[in-house]
Each structure stands twice: as C-alpha cells, then as structure tokens.
Short mmCIF file of C-alpha atoms in Angstrom, two decimals:
data_model
loop_
_atom_site.label_atom_id
_atom_site.label_comp_id
_atom_site.label_asym_id
_atom_site.label_seq_id
_atom_site.Cartn_x
_atom_site.Cartn_y
_atom_site.Cartn_z
CA UNK A 1 24.68 17.22 23.05
CA UNK A 2 23.56 20.23 21.07
CA UNK A 3 19.94 19.99 19.85
CA UNK A 4 20.62 20.88 16.21
CA UNK A 5 23.39 18.29 16.09
CA UNK A 6 21.14 15.57 17.55
CA UNK A 7 18.24 16.16 15.22
CA UNK A 8 20.36 16.66 12.13
CA UNK A 9 19.04 20.18 11.55
CA UNK A 10 21.13 22.82 9.83
CA UNK A 11 19.47 26.02 11.10
CA UNK A 12 19.67 27.52 14.55
CA UNK A 13 17.70 30.27 16.28
CA UNK A 14 14.35 31.41 14.81
CA UNK A 15 14.88 29.54 11.52
CA UNK A 16 14.88 26.24 13.32
CA UNK A 17 11.05 26.28 13.50
CA UNK A 18 10.75 26.69 9.73
CA UNK A 19 13.17 23.86 9.12
CA UNK A 20 11.39 21.60 11.59
CA UNK A 21 8.05 22.17 9.87
CA UNK A 22 9.67 21.39 6.52
CA UNK A 23 11.10 18.18 7.92
CA UNK A 24 7.67 17.08 9.17
CA UNK A 25 6.21 17.97 5.77
CA UNK A 26 8.91 15.82 4.21
CA UNK A 27 7.84 12.89 6.43
CA UNK A 28 4.26 13.33 5.19
CA UNK A 29 5.40 13.34 1.56
CA UNK A 30 7.45 10.19 2.10
CA UNK A 31 4.39 8.44 3.54
CA UNK A 32 6.00 8.01 6.96
CA UNK A 33 3.49 10.28 8.66
CA UNK A 34 -0.11 9.37 7.85
CA UNK A 35 -3.44 10.01 9.47
CA UNK A 36 -4.37 12.89 11.70
CA UNK A 37 -2.10 12.32 14.68
CA UNK A 38 -0.26 15.24 16.25
CA UNK A 39 3.51 15.61 16.06
CA UNK A 40 5.76 17.23 18.66
CA UNK A 41 9.35 18.29 19.01
CA UNK A 42 11.50 20.04 21.54
CA UNK A 43 14.27 22.55 20.97
CA UNK A 44 16.85 23.62 23.54
CA UNK A 45 14.40 26.10 25.05
CA UNK A 46 10.85 24.83 24.53
CA UNK A 47 8.64 22.01 23.31
CA UNK A 48 5.95 22.34 20.64
CA UNK A 49 3.01 20.23 19.53
CA UNK A 50 0.95 20.47 16.36
CA UNK A 51 -2.79 20.96 16.49
CA UNK A 52 -4.79 18.11 14.97
CA UNK A 53 -3.78 17.70 11.35
CA UNK A 54 -6.18 17.40 8.48
CA UNK A 55 -5.31 15.21 5.53
CA UNK A 56 -4.04 17.06 2.48
CA UNK A 57 -3.33 20.34 4.27
CA UNK A 58 0.34 21.28 4.43
CA UNK A 59 1.87 22.01 7.85
CA UNK A 60 2.69 25.57 8.83
CA UNK A 61 4.38 27.19 11.82
CA UNK A 62 0.96 28.47 12.97
CA UNK A 63 -0.18 24.87 13.46
CA UNK A 64 2.16 24.50 16.42
CA UNK A 65 1.49 25.50 20.02
CA UNK A 66 3.81 25.40 23.01
CA UNK A 67 3.82 22.19 24.98
CA UNK A 68 4.11 23.04 28.68
CA UNK A 69 2.75 22.04 32.08
CA UNK A 70 0.79 25.28 32.63
CA UNK A 71 -0.98 25.46 29.28
CA UNK A 72 -2.68 28.71 28.26
CA UNK A 73 -5.02 27.38 25.61
CA UNK A 74 -8.54 26.19 26.19
CA UNK A 75 -8.56 22.49 27.08
CA UNK A 76 -10.96 21.82 24.20
CA UNK A 77 -8.55 23.29 21.67
CA UNK A 78 -5.61 21.15 22.73
CA UNK A 79 -4.75 18.11 20.60
CA UNK A 80 -5.68 14.88 22.35
CA UNK A 81 -2.04 13.75 22.49
CA UNK A 82 -1.03 16.81 24.56
CA UNK A 83 -0.67 15.15 27.98
CA UNK A 84 0.79 11.92 26.63
CA UNK A 85 3.49 13.80 24.72
CA UNK A 86 4.23 15.93 27.78
CA UNK A 87 4.72 12.76 29.84
CA UNK A 88 6.92 11.21 27.12
CA UNK A 89 9.19 14.27 26.92
CA UNK A 90 9.46 14.13 30.72
CA UNK A 91 10.26 10.44 30.87
CA UNK A 92 12.60 10.16 27.86
CA UNK A 93 15.36 12.79 27.74
CA UNK A 94 16.63 11.35 24.43
CA UNK A 95 13.31 11.90 22.65
CA UNK A 96 13.41 15.14 20.66
CA UNK A 97 10.65 14.24 18.24
CA UNK A 98 7.35 12.39 18.72
CA UNK A 99 4.98 11.42 15.94
CA UNK A 100 1.72 9.49 15.77
CA UNK A 101 1.24 7.76 12.46
CA UNK A 102 -1.53 5.60 11.03
CA UNK A 103 0.09 3.81 8.12
CA UNK A 104 -1.79 0.77 6.76
CA UNK A 105 -0.16 -2.17 8.53
CA UNK A 106 0.50 -0.25 11.72
CA UNK A 107 -3.18 0.72 11.95
CA UNK A 108 -4.24 -2.89 11.32
CA UNK A 109 -1.89 -4.10 14.06
CA UNK A 110 -3.15 -1.40 16.42
CA UNK A 111 -6.77 -2.49 15.90
CA UNK A 112 -5.82 -6.00 17.06
CA UNK A 113 -4.26 -4.41 20.17
CA UNK A 114 -1.70 -7.11 20.92
CA UNK A 115 2.02 -7.05 21.62
CA UNK A 116 3.94 -7.77 18.43
CA UNK A 117 7.16 -9.75 18.55
CA UNK A 118 9.68 -8.87 15.86
CA UNK A 119 9.82 -11.22 12.89
CA UNK A 120 12.63 -9.34 11.13
CA UNK A 121 16.00 -8.60 12.65
CA UNK A 122 15.95 -5.03 11.32
CA UNK A 123 12.71 -4.55 13.19
CA UNK A 124 14.19 -6.06 16.36
CA UNK A 125 17.20 -3.77 16.22
CA UNK A 126 15.05 -0.69 15.78
CA UNK A 127 12.20 -1.39 18.16
CA UNK A 128 13.61 -3.80 20.75
CA UNK A 129 12.25 -7.13 22.00
CA UNK A 130 8.59 -6.30 21.38
CA UNK A 131 6.16 -3.66 20.21
CA UNK A 132 3.65 -3.19 22.97
CA UNK A 133 0.09 -2.04 22.58
CA UNK A 134 -2.04 -0.05 25.03
CA UNK A 135 -5.80 0.42 25.20
CA UNK A 136 -7.35 3.52 23.71
CA UNK A 137 -8.91 6.18 25.88
CA UNK A 138 -5.63 7.10 27.50
CA UNK A 139 -5.49 10.70 26.33
CA UNK A 140 -6.86 12.34 29.46
CA UNK A 141 -6.31 9.51 31.91
CA UNK A 142 -3.14 10.03 34.04
CA UNK A 143 -2.92 6.38 35.09
CA UNK A 144 -3.15 5.13 31.52
CA UNK A 145 -0.61 7.71 30.41
CA UNK A 146 1.83 6.38 33.03
CA UNK A 147 1.13 2.85 31.78
CA UNK A 148 1.82 3.98 28.21
CA UNK A 149 5.16 5.62 29.10
CA UNK A 150 6.14 2.46 30.99
CA UNK A 151 5.27 0.36 27.93
CA UNK A 152 7.51 2.61 25.84
CA UNK A 153 10.52 2.08 28.12
CA UNK A 154 13.52 0.61 26.26
CA UNK A 155 11.62 0.89 22.98
CA UNK A 156 11.07 3.44 20.24
CA UNK A 157 7.47 2.74 19.38
CA UNK A 158 4.13 1.99 21.00
CA UNK A 159 0.84 0.90 19.44
CA UNK A 160 -2.31 2.58 20.66
CA UNK A 161 -5.53 0.67 20.10
CA UNK A 162 -7.26 1.96 16.95
CA UNK A 163 -4.92 4.97 16.87
CA UNK A 164 -1.82 3.70 15.12
CA UNK A 165 1.70 4.07 16.38
CA UNK A 166 3.54 6.53 18.60
CA UNK A 167 7.18 6.86 17.57
CA UNK A 168 9.93 8.63 19.50
CA UNK A 169 13.42 9.48 18.32
CA UNK A 170 16.31 11.86 18.64
CA UNK A 171 16.50 12.85 14.97
CA UNK A 172 14.34 12.92 11.86
CA UNK A 173 16.47 10.26 10.19
CA UNK A 174 15.94 8.01 13.19
CA UNK A 175 12.19 8.66 13.33
CA UNK A 176 11.86 7.92 9.61
CA UNK A 177 13.78 4.67 9.94
CA UNK A 178 11.82 3.58 13.02
CA UNK A 179 8.42 4.33 11.49
CA UNK A 180 9.27 2.60 8.19
CA UNK A 181 10.79 -0.43 9.92
CA UNK A 182 7.81 -0.85 12.25
CA UNK A 183 5.42 -0.54 9.31
CA UNK A 184 7.41 -3.20 7.45
CA UNK A 185 7.54 -5.37 10.58
CA UNK A 186 3.77 -5.12 11.07
CA UNK A 187 3.26 -5.98 7.41
CA UNK A 188 5.54 -9.00 7.87
CA UNK A 189 3.43 -10.15 10.83
CA UNK A 190 0.25 -9.81 8.79
CA UNK A 191 1.69 -11.41 5.63
CA UNK A 192 3.31 -14.28 7.53
CA UNK A 193 0.04 -15.01 9.34
CA UNK A 194 -1.53 -15.87 5.96
CA UNK A 195 1.33 -18.27 5.28
CA UNK A 196 0.93 -20.03 8.60
CA UNK A 197 2.96 -17.67 10.79
CA UNK A 198 6.65 -16.85 10.75
CA UNK A 199 9.32 -17.58 13.33
CA UNK A 200 9.80 -14.56 15.62
CA UNK A 201 13.23 -13.53 16.81
CA UNK A 202 13.89 -14.58 20.41
CA UNK A 203 13.70 -12.08 23.26
CA UNK A 204 17.39 -12.19 24.10
CA UNK A 205 18.52 -11.89 20.49
CA UNK A 206 16.13 -8.97 19.94
CA UNK A 207 17.45 -7.27 23.04
CA UNK A 208 21.06 -7.72 21.90
CA UNK A 209 20.22 -6.42 18.41
CA UNK A 210 18.47 -3.40 19.90
CA UNK A 211 21.36 -2.57 22.24
CA UNK A 212 23.93 -2.87 19.45
CA UNK A 213 21.76 -0.60 17.27
CA UNK A 214 21.60 1.98 20.06
CA UNK A 215 25.36 1.77 20.52
CA UNK A 216 25.89 2.35 16.79
CA UNK A 217 23.57 5.37 16.89
CA UNK A 218 25.42 6.75 19.90
CA UNK A 219 28.76 6.35 18.10
CA UNK A 220 27.40 8.06 14.97
CA UNK A 221 26.12 10.99 17.04
CA UNK A 222 29.49 11.27 18.77
CA UNK A 223 31.29 11.29 15.43
CA UNK A 224 28.93 14.04 14.24
CA UNK A 225 29.65 16.03 17.39
CA UNK A 226 33.40 15.72 16.90
CA UNK B 1 36.08 -2.42 -16.63
CA UNK B 2 37.23 0.93 -15.25
CA UNK B 3 36.48 2.15 -11.72
CA UNK B 4 34.15 4.84 -13.02
CA UNK B 5 32.18 2.37 -15.13
CA UNK B 6 31.72 0.07 -12.15
CA UNK B 7 30.65 2.99 -9.95
CA UNK B 8 28.09 4.07 -12.55
CA UNK B 9 26.65 0.54 -12.73
CA UNK B 10 26.29 0.39 -8.94
CA UNK B 11 24.71 3.84 -8.82
CA UNK B 12 22.27 3.09 -11.63
CA UNK B 13 21.03 -0.11 -9.97
CA UNK B 14 20.78 1.65 -6.59
CA UNK B 15 18.54 4.29 -8.15
CA UNK B 16 16.49 1.72 -10.07
CA UNK B 17 15.87 -0.32 -6.92
CA UNK B 18 14.98 2.84 -5.06
CA UNK B 19 12.51 3.93 -7.77
CA UNK B 20 10.83 0.52 -7.64
CA UNK B 21 10.54 0.92 -3.84
CA UNK B 22 12.50 -2.28 -3.31
CA UNK B 23 14.79 -0.78 -0.69
CA UNK B 24 14.10 0.72 2.68
CA UNK B 25 16.44 2.37 5.14
CA UNK B 26 20.14 1.77 4.78
CA UNK B 27 20.72 -1.92 5.46
CA UNK B 28 21.12 -2.83 1.80
CA UNK B 29 24.22 -3.08 -0.36
CA UNK B 30 25.29 -3.48 -4.00
CA UNK B 31 28.70 -4.25 -5.45
CA UNK B 32 30.31 -4.69 -8.87
CA UNK B 33 33.62 -6.37 -9.70
CA UNK B 34 36.17 -4.16 -11.49
CA UNK B 35 39.00 -6.70 -11.90
CA UNK B 36 40.59 -9.56 -9.97
CA UNK B 37 41.50 -7.30 -7.07
CA UNK B 38 38.97 -4.49 -6.87
CA UNK B 39 35.22 -4.04 -6.49
CA UNK B 40 32.96 -0.98 -6.32
CA UNK B 41 30.58 -1.14 -3.36
CA UNK B 42 27.90 1.07 -1.80
CA UNK B 43 28.80 3.00 1.38
CA UNK B 44 27.30 2.47 4.83
CA UNK B 45 24.53 4.71 6.22
CA UNK B 46 23.52 6.08 2.83
CA UNK B 47 20.05 5.81 1.36
CA UNK B 48 20.02 4.59 -2.23
CA UNK B 49 17.85 7.42 -3.57
CA UNK B 50 20.33 10.09 -2.44
CA UNK B 51 23.48 8.17 -3.41
CA UNK B 52 26.07 9.97 -5.56
CA UNK B 53 28.92 8.70 -7.70
CA UNK B 54 31.58 10.00 -5.30
CA UNK B 55 29.98 8.08 -2.38
CA UNK B 56 30.72 4.69 -3.97
CA UNK B 57 33.72 3.02 -2.35
CA UNK B 58 36.46 1.05 -4.10
CA UNK B 59 37.37 -2.00 -2.05
CA UNK B 60 40.40 -4.24 -2.42
CA UNK B 61 39.42 -7.93 -2.38
CA UNK B 62 42.80 -9.04 -1.05
CA UNK B 63 43.44 -6.78 1.94
CA UNK B 64 40.02 -5.01 2.30
CA UNK B 65 41.64 -1.61 1.89
CA UNK B 66 39.15 1.08 0.97
CA UNK B 67 39.40 4.03 -1.34
CA UNK B 68 36.81 6.82 -1.24
CA UNK B 69 35.30 9.54 0.90
CA UNK B 70 32.85 7.20 2.69
CA UNK B 71 33.13 3.99 4.67
CA UNK B 72 32.05 0.85 2.81
CA UNK B 73 28.86 -0.96 3.85
CA UNK B 74 28.82 -3.32 6.82
CA UNK B 75 28.11 -6.39 4.68
CA UNK B 76 31.35 -5.99 2.73
CA UNK B 77 32.79 -9.28 4.03
CA UNK B 78 30.00 -11.39 2.52
CA UNK B 79 30.40 -9.55 -0.80
CA UNK B 80 34.14 -10.19 -0.74
CA UNK B 81 33.63 -13.89 0.11
CA UNK B 82 31.28 -14.32 -2.87
CA UNK B 83 33.75 -12.73 -5.29
CA UNK B 84 36.62 -14.77 -3.88
CA UNK B 85 34.63 -18.03 -4.05
CA UNK B 86 33.59 -17.73 -7.70
CA UNK B 87 35.61 -15.73 -10.26
CA UNK B 88 32.62 -15.80 -12.63
CA UNK B 89 30.52 -13.70 -10.25
CA UNK B 90 30.75 -10.02 -11.15
CA UNK B 91 27.78 -8.48 -9.32
CA UNK B 92 26.23 -8.92 -5.88
CA UNK B 93 23.06 -7.35 -4.48
CA UNK B 94 21.81 -7.61 -0.91
CA UNK B 95 18.37 -6.10 -0.35
CA UNK B 96 15.43 -6.78 1.94
CA UNK B 97 12.31 -6.34 -0.19
CA UNK B 98 8.93 -6.37 1.50
CA UNK B 99 7.50 -9.71 0.33
CA UNK B 100 10.86 -11.48 0.32
CA UNK B 101 11.29 -10.42 3.95
CA UNK B 102 7.82 -11.73 4.80
CA UNK B 103 8.62 -15.10 3.23
CA UNK B 104 12.05 -15.24 4.89
CA UNK B 105 10.37 -15.33 8.32
CA UNK B 106 9.02 -18.81 7.44
CA UNK B 107 12.65 -20.06 7.21
CA UNK B 108 11.93 -22.36 4.30
CA UNK B 109 12.99 -22.55 0.66
CA UNK B 110 10.98 -20.99 -2.14
CA UNK B 111 9.83 -23.39 -4.86
CA UNK B 112 10.26 -21.45 -8.08
CA UNK B 113 7.44 -21.57 -10.70
CA UNK B 114 8.38 -22.79 -14.19
CA UNK B 115 8.50 -19.35 -15.81
CA UNK B 116 11.17 -18.12 -13.36
CA UNK B 117 13.38 -21.25 -13.36
CA UNK B 118 15.77 -19.84 -16.01
CA UNK B 119 16.46 -16.89 -13.70
CA UNK B 120 16.39 -18.42 -10.21
CA UNK B 121 16.75 -22.18 -10.68
CA UNK B 122 14.28 -24.70 -9.27
CA UNK B 123 14.56 -23.61 -5.67
CA UNK B 124 15.78 -20.63 -3.66
CA UNK B 125 17.15 -22.04 -0.39
CA UNK B 126 16.87 -20.30 2.97
CA UNK B 127 19.70 -19.99 5.46
CA UNK B 128 19.15 -20.75 9.15
CA UNK B 129 18.76 -17.78 11.44
CA UNK B 130 21.87 -16.16 12.85
CA UNK B 131 22.91 -12.64 13.73
CA UNK B 132 23.40 -10.57 10.60
CA UNK B 133 27.08 -10.00 9.79
CA UNK B 134 28.10 -13.01 11.91
CA UNK B 135 30.71 -15.49 10.63
CA UNK B 136 28.29 -18.41 10.91
CA UNK B 137 25.75 -16.71 8.71
CA UNK B 138 28.43 -15.78 6.19
CA UNK B 139 29.60 -19.41 5.90
CA UNK B 140 26.04 -20.67 5.60
CA UNK B 141 25.15 -18.17 2.89
CA UNK B 142 28.28 -18.97 0.95
CA UNK B 143 27.44 -22.67 1.05
CA UNK B 144 23.78 -22.19 0.04
CA UNK B 145 24.33 -19.73 -2.80
CA UNK B 146 27.03 -21.76 -4.57
CA UNK B 147 25.85 -22.46 -8.10
CA UNK B 148 22.68 -20.42 -7.62
CA UNK B 149 21.66 -16.83 -8.19
CA UNK B 150 19.98 -16.14 -4.87
CA UNK B 151 19.47 -17.24 -1.29
CA UNK B 152 16.98 -16.17 1.36
CA UNK B 153 18.39 -14.92 4.66
CA UNK B 154 16.10 -16.08 7.49
CA UNK B 155 14.19 -13.24 9.17
CA UNK B 156 16.05 -10.69 7.11
CA UNK B 157 15.89 -10.59 3.30
CA UNK B 158 17.87 -12.06 0.44
CA UNK B 159 21.26 -12.12 -1.25
CA UNK B 160 21.66 -12.19 -5.03
CA UNK B 161 24.62 -12.75 -7.33
CA UNK B 162 25.12 -12.76 -11.07
CA UNK B 163 27.58 -12.74 -13.93
CA UNK B 164 26.52 -9.16 -14.52
CA UNK B 165 24.42 -6.57 -12.72
CA UNK B 166 21.39 -7.02 -14.96
CA UNK B 167 21.28 -10.73 -14.13
CA UNK B 168 21.41 -10.04 -10.38
CA UNK B 169 18.78 -7.31 -10.78
CA UNK B 170 16.44 -9.65 -12.67
CA UNK B 171 16.80 -12.17 -9.83
CA UNK B 172 15.72 -9.54 -7.27
CA UNK B 173 12.64 -8.69 -9.32
CA UNK B 174 11.74 -12.34 -9.93
CA UNK B 175 12.03 -13.42 -6.29
CA UNK B 176 9.98 -10.47 -5.05
CA UNK B 177 7.30 -11.28 -7.63
CA UNK B 178 7.18 -14.95 -6.58
CA UNK B 179 6.97 -14.13 -2.87
CA UNK B 180 4.28 -11.52 -3.51
CA UNK B 181 2.20 -14.07 -5.40
CA UNK B 182 2.67 -16.66 -2.65
CA UNK B 183 1.42 -14.25 0.03
CA UNK B 184 -1.50 -13.07 -2.11
CA UNK B 185 -2.50 -16.61 -3.08
CA UNK B 186 -2.42 -17.73 0.56
CA UNK B 187 -4.63 -14.77 1.45
CA UNK B 188 -7.12 -15.55 -1.34
CA UNK B 189 -7.18 -19.23 -0.37
CA UNK B 190 -7.92 -18.41 3.27
CA UNK B 191 -10.50 -15.73 2.69
CA UNK B 192 -12.13 -16.87 -0.53
CA UNK B 193 -11.52 -13.42 -2.00
CA UNK B 194 -10.57 -13.16 -5.65
CA UNK B 195 -7.80 -10.61 -5.10
CA UNK B 196 -5.69 -8.90 -2.44
CA UNK B 197 -7.35 -5.77 -1.11
CA UNK B 198 -6.29 -3.73 1.89
CA UNK B 199 -9.71 -3.60 3.50
CA UNK B 200 -10.18 -7.37 3.20
CA UNK B 201 -6.68 -7.97 4.57
CA UNK B 202 -7.45 -5.78 7.58
CA UNK B 203 -10.86 -7.36 8.17
CA UNK B 204 -9.55 -10.91 7.94
CA UNK B 205 -6.42 -10.29 10.03
CA UNK B 206 -8.31 -8.50 12.80
CA UNK B 207 -10.99 -11.23 12.89
CA UNK B 208 -8.37 -13.99 12.84
CA UNK B 209 -6.26 -12.47 15.61
CA UNK B 210 -9.23 -11.69 17.82
CA UNK B 211 -10.39 -15.33 17.80
#
C-alpha cells in the first residue's frame, strides 16, 4: 500500500518531510508525545530518526538524520534509540512510525517494570493481551534489542524500564490512539490499585478484541486505498 | 424538533465534552431524538473536537436506515433500543471518561452521595462484562438503566440517558466527579496524604508494586 495513504499524509515528494515534522509537532501539542525520546518514521525510500529532543523546543527538519545500517554519523551523536528503531523497522513491516513517550502514567508503569494486563476493553483492542516491559540498558545491547522486538510481537506498545513507552503504528491517527489508550490504561491500573484492584480482561478476550481491531483497521485502510 | 436543531444539540454537546477532556479517541457516541421515528447521532471514526454539522447522521428508529454523508457510530443499536424502550428518553450519551473507566474495572455499583442523588439516583449499577456491541451486553444495559439516568459498563465506561441533552450531560459530569473523588479518597486513605499529587501517586504505586 502506498506510504502516504497508509500514514494519512497529504503531501508527496520533498514536502512529505515538512508534513511529517508538523504531524510530530502536533502530537507534542496534544500531549501524546512527552519527554525526550526520539521519534522515527519511514517513507517509501528511506527511514529517519530525530536526534534527542529537548523539552519546549519545536521540531524541525534539521533534527532528523537518516536511519540506516551503515550510519555515517559519529556513534556518540546518534540518539540512543537508533539501533532499537532500526531493529523494529526491520522486524515490523507495518510500522511506519515509532515514538517513545514519557507521559505521566506510562512513566509510572515503566518504573515498576512489570507486564500490564488490560483493564479496559479499548486498551485490550489497541494493545493486545498484555503490555510487556523490558529492562533498561538495551540501547546498545543486540541481545536485549532482540528481546525487546520479540516482546513487541503482536502488540503496538512496549514499556522500557524508566524510559516510558515505545509505540509503533502505520499512521499518525493510529499512533495517537495507541499512545492515548495506553496512557489511559496505565492510569486505570494505577487508579484501580488504590481501590483494591480491578478485574483485568482475560487473555483470550483481549486477543479477540485486538484481532478484530486490526481487522477493522485493515478494512479502513483498504477503503481509503479504493 | 427539526433535524437541524437536533444536529446542533448533538454537535454542541460533542464540543463541550471535548473541551472538558471527557472524551478520548473515537469510541464515544451521542444521540438526540427528533420525533417518534428519527434520531440524530454522531458518526463512526470521528473525533468529537473536529466534528461538523454535516457529519451528524440521521437514523430511522424503525428500520435503521441512515441519512447523511457518514456512517453512524457502531453503538447505534443500543441507542435505538433505549429510545424504543422509553418514549420519554430524548437524549443518550455514551462516553468513557477517565475516572468512570477506572471505577468500571471494579465491576461494582457506585453509591451516589446525597448531593448528586437528584441527578443520578441512589445508585449507579454496573453491568457484567461482555464484549462491547454484543447482544448480551445490550440486553443487560437496557435492563439496568431502566428508570435511571446512567449505568456503568464493566471495563469500559458508562451510558447516560435523559429527558433532554442537558440532563444527560449533567449526569456525565456528576458521575465523573463522584468516581474522581472515590479514587482520590482511596489514595489519601492509603497514603495518609491530604490530597492527590502526581509525585505521591507515583511514589506510592511504585513502592506498592515493588513489594
């Protein structure tokens, strides 16, 4: 499927970069993208990753560098997510956009570093049967990166200890929905724990909800294509 | 009521809920009765903040025929059942606010404080858990909401109804407020803190989960 169609972008060619940066900026303004995590996206021809972001500074095209196996930049200048994002783009052909966000509840859940089972059915449909968490210190460790990509399989999000959430998606609308739903789901886990703990949704039900959500997304994309 | 008036009411409430940050994503829906046969209802896959008048769908209560440029929301059947069950009901809202969703995961009824009883009644019941949009859930919700203004949907959110849109809107605000207070009070009771603060929440939750 054509890239612009998948991501919901209007521009093609050189303007696509400008529009992509605007879309990321939009995510920051909406509070979906918080913290200093890098973002990445791939077009039909190449993949790009942002350098480490600083809070309050708007994103520009100059903040992005090419994401490729034979990198030209100095290793020190690369964002820490570089190799993880490279592995994710390799392992998940559907992922066009990757973000790392540190919203309040997500960051709290990531500090605990435990798998979260969905308490809300919206959360189950978006993220699948569970939201896994991996230990920090994976950025330059190939084995841990493989473990992280495995933990992301069949899911759209992954918690990284003390580093918030990695979200993958085909379009900006999808990424926004996933990040907001996971934030709400993590908040539900935290809030319900004060009330004695909520009832999580069963594994099988979560899996069914997730598959039906994916099917709906696929149908919507096909309708867009037609 | 004319179709345009009903559409405007739906649109206004959608924007008000959006401004108050009560809605998230596109799993929510609002509808307003026009007459015995027609209702105005929000479309599917549209966010409330970007909703326009022309996006609102007119739905026939008898044969579910739709009129409009968009497809009606996926929860249309439950809206239709509520209007069919009680001719006095003119407005229905289905939203999943943050604190209401948190409370719904406990799968138990909310005991309403005295000051909110005129709006919500003595208790807001909670349905058992079932797949959203399933027939079982629809029947259960219909049974629980009869004679009330709201019902919690387990692990999901809540459904509200009213004689007019303002009444349904007030119910949404009241239930969110009650659930927020319940969560905050539970937190204060457990931690001994005087009020809810993000840093204390994080500290307590992390400590509690690590044990």
